[in-house]
CSV table of N, CA and C in Angstrom, one decimal:
chain,number,residue,atom,x,y,z
A,1,MET,N,-35.2,-34.4,8.9
A,1,MET,CA,-33.6,-34.8,9.1
A,1,MET,C,-33.0,-34.0,8.1
A,2,ARG,N,-33.2,-33.9,6.8
A,2,ARG,CA,-32.7,-33.5,5.6
A,2,ARG,C,-32.8,-31.9,6.0
A,3,ILE,N,-33.7,-31.4,5.9
A,3,ILE,CA,-33.8,-29.8,6.1
A,3,ILE,C,-32.7,-29.4,7.1
A,4,LEU,N,-32.8,-30.2,8.2
A,4,LEU,CA,-31.5,-29.8,9.9
A,4,LEU,C,-30.4,-29.7,9.1
A,5,SER,N,-29.9,-30.9,8.2
A,5,SER,CA,-28.6,-31.0,7.9
A,5,SER,C,-28.0,-30.1,6.7
A,6,ILE,N,-29.2,-29.4,6.1
A,6,ILE,CA,-29.0,-28.5,5.0
A,6,ILE,C,-28.5,-26.9,6.0
A,7,VAL,N,-29.8,-26.8,6.8
A,7,VAL,CA,-29.5,-25.6,7.7
A,7,VAL,C,-28.2,-25.5,8.4
A,8,ILE,N,-27.7,-26.7,8.9
A,8,ILE,CA,-26.5,-26.9,9.7
A,8,ILE,C,-25.4,-26.5,8.6
A,9,ALA,N,-25.2,-27.0,7.7
A,9,ALA,CA,-24.5,-26.9,6.2
A,9,ALA,C,-24.0,-25.5,5.9
A,10,VAL,N,-25.4,-24.5,5.7
A,10,VAL,CA,-25.6,-23.2,5.8
A,10,VAL,C,-25.1,-22.5,6.5
A,11,ALA,N,-25.2,-22.7,7.7
A,11,ALA,CA,-24.5,-21.8,9.0
A,11,ALA,C,-23.1,-21.9,9.3
A,12,MET,N,-22.7,-23.2,8.9
A,12,MET,CA,-21.2,-23.5,8.9
A,12,MET,C,-20.5,-22.8,8.0
A,13,ALA,N,-21.5,-22.6,6.7
A,13,ALA,CA,-20.3,-22.5,5.6
A,13,ALA,C,-20.5,-20.5,5.8
A,14,THR,N,-21.5,-20.2,6.6
A,14,THR,CA,-21.7,-18.7,6.7
A,14,THR,C,-20.6,-18.2,7.8
A,15,VAL,N,-20.6,-19.0,9.0
A,15,VAL,CA,-19.5,-19.0,10.0
A,15,VAL,C,-18.2,-18.9,9.4
A,16,LEU,N,-17.8,-19.8,8.3
A,16,LEU,CA,-16.3,-19.7,8.2
A,16,LEU,C,-16.1,-18.8,7.3
A,17,ALA,N,-17.0,-18.5,6.4
A,17,ALA,CA,-17.0,-17.0,5.7
A,17,ALA,C,-16.4,-15.9,6.3
A,18,GLY,N,-17.0,-15.6,7.6
A,18,GLY,CA,-16.8,-14.6,8.3
A,18,GLY,C,-15.5,-14.8,8.9
A,19,CYS,N,-14.8,-15.7,8.9
A,19,CYS,CA,-13.4,-16.0,9.6
A,19,CYS,C,-12.5,-16.0,8.4
A,20,SER,N,-13.0,-15.6,7.0
A,20,SER,CA,-11.4,-15.2,6.2
A,20,SER,C,-10.3,-14.5,6.7
A,21,SER,N,-9.2,-14.5,5.9
A,21,SER,CA,-8.0,-14.4,6.7
A,21,SER,C,-7.9,-12.9,5.8
A,22,LYS,N,-7.0,-12.0,6.6
A,22,LYS,CA,-6.7,-10.9,5.6
A,22,LYS,C,-5.3,-11.0,4.7
A,23,PHE,N,-4.9,-12.6,4.7
A,23,PHE,CA,-3.7,-13.2,3.9
A,23,PHE,C,-4.3,-13.7,2.6
A,24,LYS,N,-4.3,-13.2,1.4
A,24,LYS,CA,-4.8,-13.8,0.5
A,24,LYS,C,-3.7,-14.2,-0.5
A,25,THR,N,-4.3,-14.9,-1.2
A,25,THR,CA,-3.2,-15.3,-2.0
A,25,THR,C,-3.5,-15.2,-3.5
A,26,TYR,N,-2.5,-15.1,-4.4
A,26,TYR,CA,-2.5,-14.4,-5.9
A,26,TYR,C,-1.3,-15.7,-6.7
A,27,ASN,N,-2.4,-16.1,-7.6
A,27,ASN,CA,-1.9,-17.0,-8.5
A,27,ASN,C,-1.6,-16.5,-9.9
A,28,GLY,N,-1.7,-15.1,-10.2
A,28,GLY,CA,-1.7,-14.8,-11.5
A,28,GLY,C,-0.2,-14.0,-12.2
A,29,PRO,N,0.0,-13.5,-13.0
A,29,PRO,CA,1.2,-13.0,-13.6
A,29,PRO,C,2.4,-12.2,-12.4
A,30,GLU,N,3.1,-12.5,-12.6
A,30,GLU,CA,4.3,-11.9,-11.3
A,30,GLU,C,3.7,-10.4,-11.6
A,31,VAL,N,3.8,-9.7,-10.6
A,31,VAL,CA,3.7,-8.1,-10.6
A,31,VAL,C,5.6,-7.6,-10.6
A,32,THR,N,5.9,-7.2,-11.8
A,32,THR,CA,7.5,-6.9,-12.3
A,32,THR,C,7.4,-5.2,-11.8
A,33,GLN,N,6.9,-4.4,-11.7
A,33,GLN,CA,6.9,-3.4,-11.1
A,33,GLN,C,5.4,-2.6,-10.8
A,34,VAL,N,5.8,-2.0,-10.0
A,34,VAL,CA,4.6,-0.9,-9.5
A,34,VAL,C,4.6,0.3,-9.5
A,35,ILE,N,3.8,1.0,-10.0
A,35,ILE,CA,3.8,2.6,-10.5
A,35,ILE,C,2.8,3.2,-9.9
A,36,VAL,N,3.1,4.4,-9.5
A,36,VAL,CA,2.5,5.3,-8.4
A,36,VAL,C,2.4,6.6,-8.9
A,37,GLN,N,1.0,7.1,-9.7
A,37,GLN,CA,0.7,8.6,-10.1
A,37,GLN,C,0.2,9.0,-9.2
A,38,LYS,N,1.1,10.4,-8.4
A,38,LYS,CA,0.7,10.8,-7.2
A,38,LYS,C,-0.8,12.1,-7.6
A,39,GLY,N,-0.1,12.4,-8.8
A,39,GLY,CA,-1.0,13.5,-9.6
A,39,GLY,C,-2.8,13.0,-9.6
A,40,GLU,N,-2.8,11.7,-10.2
A,40,GLU,CA,-3.7,11.0,-10.5
A,40,GLU,C,-4.6,9.8,-9.4
A,41,ARG,N,-3.9,9.9,-8.3
A,41,ARG,CA,-4.1,9.3,-7.1
A,41,ARG,C,-4.4,7.9,-7.7
A,42,ARG,N,-3.3,6.9,-8.5
A,42,ARG,CA,-3.7,5.8,-9.0
A,42,ARG,C,-2.3,4.9,-8.1
A,43,ILE,N,-2.4,4.0,-8.2
A,43,ILE,CA,-1.4,2.7,-8.4
A,43,ILE,C,-1.5,1.8,-9.0
A,44,HIS,N,-0.8,1.0,-10.0
A,44,HIS,CA,-0.7,0.4,-11.0
A,44,HIS,C,0.1,-1.2,-10.9
A,45,MET,N,-0.3,-2.1,-10.7
A,45,MET,CA,0.6,-3.3,-10.4
A,45,MET,C,0.6,-3.7,-11.9
A,46,MET,N,1.9,-3.7,-12.4
A,46,MET,CA,2.6,-4.0,-13.5
A,46,MET,C,3.1,-5.6,-13.8
A,47,HIS,N,2.9,-6.2,-15.0
A,47,HIS,CA,3.6,-7.2,-15.5
A,47,HIS,C,4.1,-6.8,-17.0
A,48,HIS,N,5.6,-6.7,-16.8
A,48,HIS,CA,6.5,-6.3,-17.8
A,48,HIS,C,5.4,-5.1,-18.9
A,49,GLY,N,5.2,-4.1,-18.7
A,49,GLY,CA,4.5,-3.1,-19.2
A,49,GLY,C,3.1,-3.5,-19.3
A,50,ARG,N,2.6,-4.4,-18.9
A,50,ARG,CA,1.2,-4.7,-18.8
A,50,ARG,C,0.5,-4.3,-17.3
A,51,VAL,N,-0.6,-3.6,-17.4
A,51,VAL,CA,-1.5,-3.3,-16.2
A,51,VAL,C,-2.3,-4.5,-16.0
A,52,LEU,N,-1.8,-5.0,-14.7
A,52,LEU,CA,-2.8,-6.1,-13.9
A,52,LEU,C,-4.1,-5.5,-13.4
A,53,LYS,N,-3.4,-4.5,-12.2
A,53,LYS,CA,-4.7,-4.0,-11.4
A,53,LYS,C,-4.6,-2.4,-11.3
A,54,THR,N,-5.3,-1.6,-11.2
A,54,THR,CA,-5.1,-0.4,-10.6
A,54,THR,C,-5.7,0.2,-9.6
A,55,TYR,N,-5.5,0.6,-8.6
A,55,TYR,CA,-6.3,1.0,-7.6
A,55,TYR,C,-6.1,2.9,-7.4
A,56,PRO,N,-7.5,3.4,-6.6
A,56,PRO,CA,-7.2,4.5,-6.4
A,56,PRO,C,-6.3,4.7,-5.1
A,57,ILE,N,-5.9,5.4,-4.6
A,57,ILE,CA,-4.9,6.0,-3.4
A,57,ILE,C,-5.1,7.3,-2.7
A,58,ARG,N,-4.9,7.1,-1.5
A,58,ARG,CA,-4.6,8.4,-0.8
A,58,ARG,C,-3.1,8.7,-0.5
A,59,LEU,N,-2.8,9.7,-0.3
A,59,LEU,CA,-1.5,10.5,-0.1
A,59,LEU,C,-1.6,11.2,1.2
A,60,GLY,N,0.0,11.7,1.7
A,60,GLY,CA,0.0,12.5,2.9
A,60,GLY,C,-0.6,14.0,2.4
A,61,PHE,N,-0.7,14.4,3.4
A,61,PHE,CA,-1.1,15.6,3.4
A,61,PHE,C,-1.0,16.9,2.8
A,62,ALA,N,0.6,16.9,2.3
A,62,ALA,CA,0.8,18.0,1.4
A,62,ALA,C,1.4,16.8,0.2
A,63,PRO,N,0.5,16.5,-0.8
A,63,PRO,CA,0.9,15.6,-1.7
A,63,PRO,C,1.6,16.1,-2.9
A,64,VAL,N,1.8,17.5,-2.9
A,64,VAL,CA,2.3,18.3,-4.2
A,64,VAL,C,3.8,18.3,-3.8
A,65,GLY,N,5.0,17.5,-4.7
A,65,GLY,CA,6.1,17.9,-4.5
A,65,GLY,C,6.9,16.6,-3.8
A,66,ASP,N,8.1,16.4,-4.3
A,66,ASP,CA,8.7,15.4,-3.4
A,66,ASP,C,9.2,15.2,-1.9
A,67,LYS,N,8.8,14.3,-1.2
A,67,LYS,CA,9.7,14.2,0.0
A,67,LYS,C,10.8,14.7,0.1
A,68,GLN,N,11.4,15.7,1.0
A,68,GLN,CA,12.4,16.1,1.3
A,68,GLN,C,12.7,16.1,2.9
A,69,VAL,N,12.2,15.9,3.5
A,69,VAL,CA,12.9,16.0,5.0
A,69,VAL,C,11.6,15.4,5.7
A,70,GLU,N,12.2,15.0,7.1
A,70,GLU,CA,10.9,14.2,8.1
A,70,GLU,C,9.8,15.1,8.3
A,71,GLY,N,8.5,14.6,8.2
A,71,GLY,CA,7.5,15.8,8.9
A,71,GLY,C,6.7,16.7,7.8
A,72,ASP,N,7.4,16.5,6.5
A,72,ASP,CA,7.1,17.5,5.4
A,72,ASP,C,5.4,16.8,4.8
A,73,GLY,N,5.3,15.8,5.1
A,73,GLY,CA,3.8,15.2,5.0
A,73,GLY,C,3.7,14.7,3.3
A,74,LYS,N,5.0,14.8,2.5
A,74,LYS,CA,5.3,14.8,1.3
A,74,LYS,C,5.2,13.2,1.3
A,75,THR,N,5.0,12.8,-0.2
A,75,THR,CA,5.3,11.5,-0.5
A,75,THR,C,6.6,10.8,-1.5
A,76,PRO,N,7.7,10.4,-1.3
A,76,PRO,CA,8.6,10.6,-2.2
A,76,PRO,C,8.6,10.2,-3.5
A,77,GLU,N,9.2,11.0,-4.5
A,77,GLU,CA,9.3,10.9,-6.1
A,77,GLU,C,10.6,9.9,-6.2
A,78,GLY,N,10.3,9.1,-7.3
A,78,GLY,CA,11.6,8.4,-7.7
A,78,GLY,C,11.4,6.9,-7.6
A,79,LEU,N,12.7,6.2,-8.3
A,79,LEU,CA,12.6,4.8,-7.9
A,79,LEU,C,13.0,4.4,-6.7
A,80,TYR,N,12.3,3.3,-6.1
A,80,TYR,CA,12.6,2.6,-4.7
A,80,TYR,C,12.0,1.0,-5.1
A,81,PHE,N,12.1,0.5,-3.9
A,81,PHE,CA,11.7,-0.9,-3.9
A,81,PHE,C,11.2,-1.5,-2.7
A,82,ILE,N,10.0,-2.3,-2.9
A,82,ILE,CA,9.3,-2.9,-1.5
A,82,ILE,C,10.6,-3.6,-1.0
A,83,ASP,N,10.8,-3.3,0.2
A,83,ASP,CA,11.8,-3.6,0.9
A,83,ASP,C,11.4,-4.4,2.5
A,84,ARG,N,10.0,-4.6,2.6
A,84,ARG,CA,9.8,-5.0,4.1
A,84,ARG,C,8.2,-5.6,4.0
A,85,ARG,N,7.3,-6.0,4.7
A,85,ARG,CA,6.2,-6.5,4.9
A,85,ARG,C,6.0,-6.2,6.0
A,86,ASN,N,5.1,-5.6,6.6
A,86,ASN,CA,4.5,-5.6,8.3
A,86,ASN,C,2.9,-6.1,8.3
A,87,PRO,N,3.1,-7.6,8.7
A,87,PRO,CA,1.5,-8.1,8.5
A,87,PRO,C,1.0,-7.7,10.0
A,88,ASN,N,1.2,-7.2,11.0
A,88,ASN,CA,0.9,-6.6,12.0
A,88,ASN,C,0.6,-4.7,12.1
A,89,SER,N,0.6,-4.6,11.2
A,89,SER,CA,0.6,-3.0,10.4
A,89,SER,C,-0.6,-2.1,11.6
A,90,ASN,N,-0.4,-0.9,12.0
A,90,ASN,CA,-1.5,-0.3,12.4
A,90,ASN,C,-2.9,0.1,11.6
A,91,PHE,N,-2.2,0.1,10.2
A,91,PHE,CA,-3.0,0.0,9.2
A,91,PHE,C,-3.2,-1.2,8.7
A,92,HIS,N,-3.7,-2.0,9.0
A,92,HIS,CA,-4.1,-3.3,8.4
A,92,HIS,C,-3.1,-4.0,8.2
A,93,LEU,N,-2.5,-4.0,6.7
A,93,LEU,CA,-1.3,-4.2,6.7
A,93,LEU,C,-0.2,-3.4,6.0
A,94,SER,N,1.0,-3.7,6.0
A,94,SER,CA,1.7,-2.8,5.4
A,94,SER,C,2.8,-3.5,4.5
A,95,LEU,N,3.3,-2.4,3.1
A,95,LEU,CA,4.5,-3.0,2.5
A,95,LEU,C,5.7,-1.8,2.7
A,96,GLY,N,6.9,-2.1,3.1
A,96,GLY,CA,7.7,-0.9,3.5
A,96,GLY,C,8.3,-0.6,2.0
A,97,ILE,N,8.4,0.6,1.7
A,97,ILE,CA,9.2,1.5,0.6
A,97,ILE,C,10.6,1.8,0.9
A,98,SER,N,11.5,1.6,0.5
A,98,SER,CA,12.8,1.7,0.4
A,98,SER,C,13.2,2.9,0.6
A,99,TYR,N,12.4,3.9,1.0
A,99,TYR,CA,12.9,5.2,1.1
A,99,TYR,C,13.4,5.5,2.8
A,100,PRO,N,14.5,6.3,3.0
A,100,PRO,CA,15.3,7.1,2.2
A,100,PRO,C,16.3,6.4,1.2
A,101,ASN,N,16.7,6.7,0.0
A,101,ASN,CA,17.8,6.2,-0.3
A,101,ASN,C,19.3,7.5,-0.3
A,102,GLU,N,20.2,6.9,-0.8
A,102,GLU,CA,21.3,7.8,-0.6
A,102,GLU,C,21.4,9.2,-1.3
A,103,GLN,N,20.8,9.3,-2.1
A,103,GLN,CA,20.5,10.5,-2.9
A,103,GLN,C,19.5,11.3,-1.8
A,104,ASP,N,18.6,10.7,-1.4
A,104,ASP,CA,17.3,11.4,-0.4
A,104,ASP,C,18.4,11.5,1.0
A,105,ILE,N,19.2,11.1,1.4
A,105,ILE,CA,19.7,11.3,2.6
A,105,ILE,C,20.8,12.4,2.5
A,106,ALA,N,21.3,12.3,1.6
A,106,ALA,CA,22.6,13.6,1.0
A,106,ALA,C,21.9,14.9,0.8
A,107,GLU,N,20.5,14.7,0.2
A,107,GLU,CA,19.8,16.0,0.2
A,107,GLU,C,19.1,16.9,1.5
A,108,ALA,N,18.7,15.9,2.4
A,108,ALA,CA,18.1,16.0,3.5
A,108,ALA,C,19.4,16.8,4.3
A,109,LEU,N,20.6,16.0,4.6
A,109,LEU,CA,21.3,16.6,5.3
A,109,LEU,C,22.3,17.8,4.8
A,110,ALA,N,22.0,18.0,3.8
A,110,ALA,CA,22.4,19.2,3.0
A,110,ALA,C,21.5,20.6,3.7
A,111,MET,N,20.4,20.3,3.9
A,111,MET,CA,19.8,21.3,4.3
A,111,MET,C,19.6,21.3,5.9
A,112,GLY,N,20.3,20.4,6.5
A,112,GLY,CA,20.5,20.3,8.4
A,112,GLY,C,19.4,19.4,8.7
A,113,ARG,N,18.8,18.4,7.8
A,113,ARG,CA,17.6,17.9,8.3
A,113,ARG,C,17.6,16.3,8.4
A,114,SER,N,17.0,15.8,8.9
A,114,SER,CA,16.7,14.1,8.5
A,114,SER,C,15.6,14.1,7.5
A,115,PRO,N,15.8,12.9,6.7
A,115,PRO,CA,14.9,12.7,5.3
A,115,PRO,C,13.7,12.0,6.1
A,116,GLY,N,13.6,11.7,7.3
A,116,GLY,CA,12.5,10.8,7.6
A,116,GLY,C,12.8,9.4,6.9
A,117,GLY,N,11.5,8.5,7.2
A,117,GLY,CA,11.7,6.9,6.9
A,117,GLY,C,10.1,6.2,6.9
A,118,ASP,N,10.3,5.1,7.6
A,118,ASP,CA,8.9,4.8,7.5
A,118,ASP,C,7.7,4.9,6.5
A,119,ILE,N,8.2,5.1,5.3
A,119,ILE,CA,7.3,5.5,4.2
A,119,ILE,C,6.4,3.9,3.4
A,120,PHE,N,5.1,3.8,3.6
A,120,PHE,CA,4.7,2.1,3.5
A,120,PHE,C,3.6,2.5,2.7
A,121,ILE,N,3.1,1.5,1.8
A,121,ILE,CA,1.9,1.2,1.3
A,121,ILE,C,0.8,0.3,2.3
A,122,HIS,N,0.2,1.0,2.6
A,122,HIS,CA,-0.8,0.4,3.6
A,122,HIS,C,-2.3,0.5,3.3
A,123,GLY,N,-2.9,-0.1,4.4
A,123,GLY,CA,-4.5,-0.2,4.5
A,123,GLY,C,-5.0,1.3,5.1
A,124,GLY,N,-6.3,1.2,5.1
A,124,GLY,CA,-7.2,2.5,5.6
A,124,GLY,C,-6.7,2.8,7.4
A,125,PRO,N,-7.2,3.9,7.6
A,125,PRO,CA,-7.1,4.2,9.1
A,125,PRO,C,-8.3,3.4,9.7
A,126,ARG,N,-7.9,3.1,11.1
A,126,ARG,CA,-8.9,2.6,12.1
A,126,ARG,C,-10.2,3.4,12.0
A,127,LYS,N,-11.1,2.9,12.0
A,127,LYS,CA,-12.4,3.6,12.1
A,127,LYS,C,-12.5,4.5,13.4
A,128,GLY,N,-12.9,5.5,13.7
A,128,GLY,CA,-13.0,6.8,14.3
A,128,GLY,C,-11.8,7.5,14.6
A,129,SER,N,-11.0,7.3,13.7
A,129,SER,CA,-9.3,8.0,14.0
A,129,SER,C,-9.5,9.3,13.2
A,130,SER,N,-9.1,10.2,13.5
A,130,SER,CA,-9.3,11.6,13.4
A,130,SER,C,-8.4,11.8,11.5
A,131,ALA,N,-8.2,10.5,10.8
A,131,ALA,CA,-8.0,10.4,9.8
A,131,ALA,C,-9.3,9.9,8.9
A,132,ASP,N,-10.0,9.2,9.2
A,132,ASP,CA,-11.1,8.6,8.8
A,132,ASP,C,-11.5,9.3,8.0
A,133,GLY,N,-12.0,9.0,6.8
A,133,GLY,CA,-13.1,10.0,6.0
A,133,GLY,C,-11.9,11.1,4.9
A,134,ARG,N,-10.8,11.4,5.9
A,134,ARG,CA,-9.9,12.6,5.2
A,134,ARG,C,-9.4,11.9,4.0
A,135,THR,N,-9.1,12.9,2.9
A,135,THR,CA,-8.6,12.6,1.6
A,135,THR,C,-7.2,12.4,1.6
A,136,ASP,N,-6.4,13.7,2.3
A,136,ASP,CA,-5.3,13.5,2.4
A,136,ASP,C,-4.3,13.2,3.6
A,137,TRP,N,-4.1,12.5,4.2
A,137,TRP,CA,-3.8,12.1,5.8
A,137,TRP,C,-2.6,11.3,6.1
A,138,THR,N,-2.0,10.7,5.1
A,138,THR,CA,-0.9,9.5,5.5
A,138,THR,C,0.3,10.2,5.7
A,139,TRP,N,0.9,11.1,5.9
A,139,TRP,CA,2.0,11.5,6.3
A,139,TRP,C,3.2,11.0,5.5
A,140,GLY,N,2.6,10.9,4.3
A,140,GLY,CA,3.9,10.5,3.2
A,140,GLY,C,3.6,9.2,3.0
A,141,CYS,N,2.9,8.3,3.5
A,141,CYS,CA,2.8,7.0,2.7
A,141,CYS,C,1.7,7.0,1.9
A,142,ILE,N,1.3,5.8,1.2
A,142,ILE,CA,0.6,5.6,0.0
A,142,ILE,C,-0.7,4.7,0.9
A,143,ALA,N,-2.1,5.1,0.8
A,143,ALA,CA,-3.2,4.2,1.2
A,143,ALA,C,-4.1,3.7,0.4
A,144,LEU,N,-4.3,2.4,0.8
A,144,LEU,CA,-5.5,1.7,-0.2
A,144,LEU,C,-6.6,1.3,0.7
A,145,THR,N,-7.5,1.0,0.7
A,145,THR,CA,-8.8,0.3,1.4
A,145,THR,C,-8.1,-0.8,1.6
A,146,ASP,N,-8.8,-1.2,3.2
A,146,ASP,CA,-8.1,-2.8,4.0
A,146,ASP,C,-8.3,-4.0,2.8
A,147,ARG,N,-9.4,-3.9,1.9
A,147,ARG,CA,-9.6,-4.8,1.1
A,147,ARG,C,-8.4,-5.0,-0.2
A,148,GLN,N,-8.0,-3.9,-0.6
A,148,GLN,CA,-7.1,-3.5,-1.7
A,148,GLN,C,-5.8,-4.0,-1.2
A,149,ILE,N,-5.3,-3.4,0.0
A,149,ILE,CA,-4.2,-3.9,0.5
A,149,ILE,C,-4.0,-5.3,0.8
A,150,GLU,N,-5.1,-6.1,0.9
A,150,GLU,CA,-5.1,-7.5,1.1
A,150,GLU,C,-4.4,-8.0,-0.1
A,151,ARG,N,-5.2,-7.6,-1.5
A,151,ARG,CA,-4.7,-8.0,-2.5
A,151,ARG,C,-3.3,-7.6,-3.0
A,152,VAL,N,-2.9,-6.3,-2.9
A,152,VAL,CA,-1.5,-6.1,-3.0
A,152,VAL,C,-0.9,-6.6,-2.6
A,153,TYR,N,-0.8,-6.7,-1.2
A,153,TYR,CA,0.3,-7.4,-0.3
A,153,TYR,C,0.3,-8.6,-0.7
A,154,ALA,N,-0.8,-9.6,-1.3
A,154,ALA,CA,-0.5,-11.2,-2.0
A,154,ALA,C,0.0,-10.9,-3.3
A,155,MET,N,0.2,-9.9,-4.1
A,155,MET,CA,0.5,-9.6,-5.0
A,155,MET,C,2.1,-9.4,-5.6
A,156,VAL,N,2.3,-8.6,-4.4
A,156,VAL,CA,3.4,-8.0,-4.9
A,156,VAL,C,4.8,-8.4,-3.7
A,157,LYS,N,6.2,-8.7,-4.3
A,157,LYS,CA,7.2,-9.3,-3.6
A,157,LYS,C,8.0,-8.5,-3.1
A,158,ASP,N,8.6,-8.7,-2.0
A,158,ASP,CA,10.2,-7.9,-1.8
A,158,ASP,C,10.9,-8.2,-2.9
A,159,GLY,N,11.3,-6.7,-2.8
A,159,GLY,CA,12.6,-6.6,-3.8
A,159,GLY,C,11.6,-5.7,-5.2
A,160,THR,N,10.5,-5.9,-5.0
A,160,THR,CA,9.9,-5.2,-6.6
A,160,THR,C,9.9,-3.9,-6.7
A,161,PRO,N,10.5,-3.4,-8.0
A,161,PRO,CA,10.7,-2.1,-8.0
A,161,PRO,C,9.3,-1.3,-8.0
A,162,ILE,N,9.1,0.0,-7.1
A,162,ILE,CA,8.4,1.1,-7.3
A,162,ILE,C,8.5,2.3,-7.5
A,163,TYR,N,8.1,2.7,-8.7
A,163,TYR,CA,8.1,4.1,-9.3
A,163,TYR,C,7.2,4.8,-9.0
A,164,ILE,N,7.6,5.9,-8.0
A,164,ILE,CA,6.3,6.8,-7.8
A,164,ILE,C,6.6,8.1,-8.1
A,165,MET,N,5.9,8.4,-9.5
A,165,MET,CA,5.9,9.6,-10.3
A,165,MET,C,5.1,10.6,-9.9
A,166,PRO,N,5.2,12.1,-10.0
A,166,PRO,CA,4.5,13.6,-9.6
A,166,PRO,C,3.0,13.4,-9.8
């Protein structure tokens, strides 16, 4: 009888572990800034100048240079803010970046174009998609693995500054 109880307990623990949520909790120091280094393909979660965590990233298909117009495949550069979160993203989870700002809009309009929008930090592509396995595929967004975006989603609050560097 004791062996049966142990087997049942192990089976229940295994089932519960398989039901883990994509919504993680974070109890560490506050993330006061996010820094993206496009050239190094890294994102850093910062607490007052101290790196809490660093992750490798994937970028748009044209990663060099600042985003100027819709469809250019580039990731914007400059100071923005995390302004929304999407728990039902097509890319597992996503955090919105406040692109375009007033300057971005003015620059695009001066070229007679739209600046675009919907720039996010998000999880990976769906298995079997055309982006699966490609290095730069995000159309201007910043991509992490699904496991990494779960952690970042828990760590970063809306309103957190994000500085995207070349």
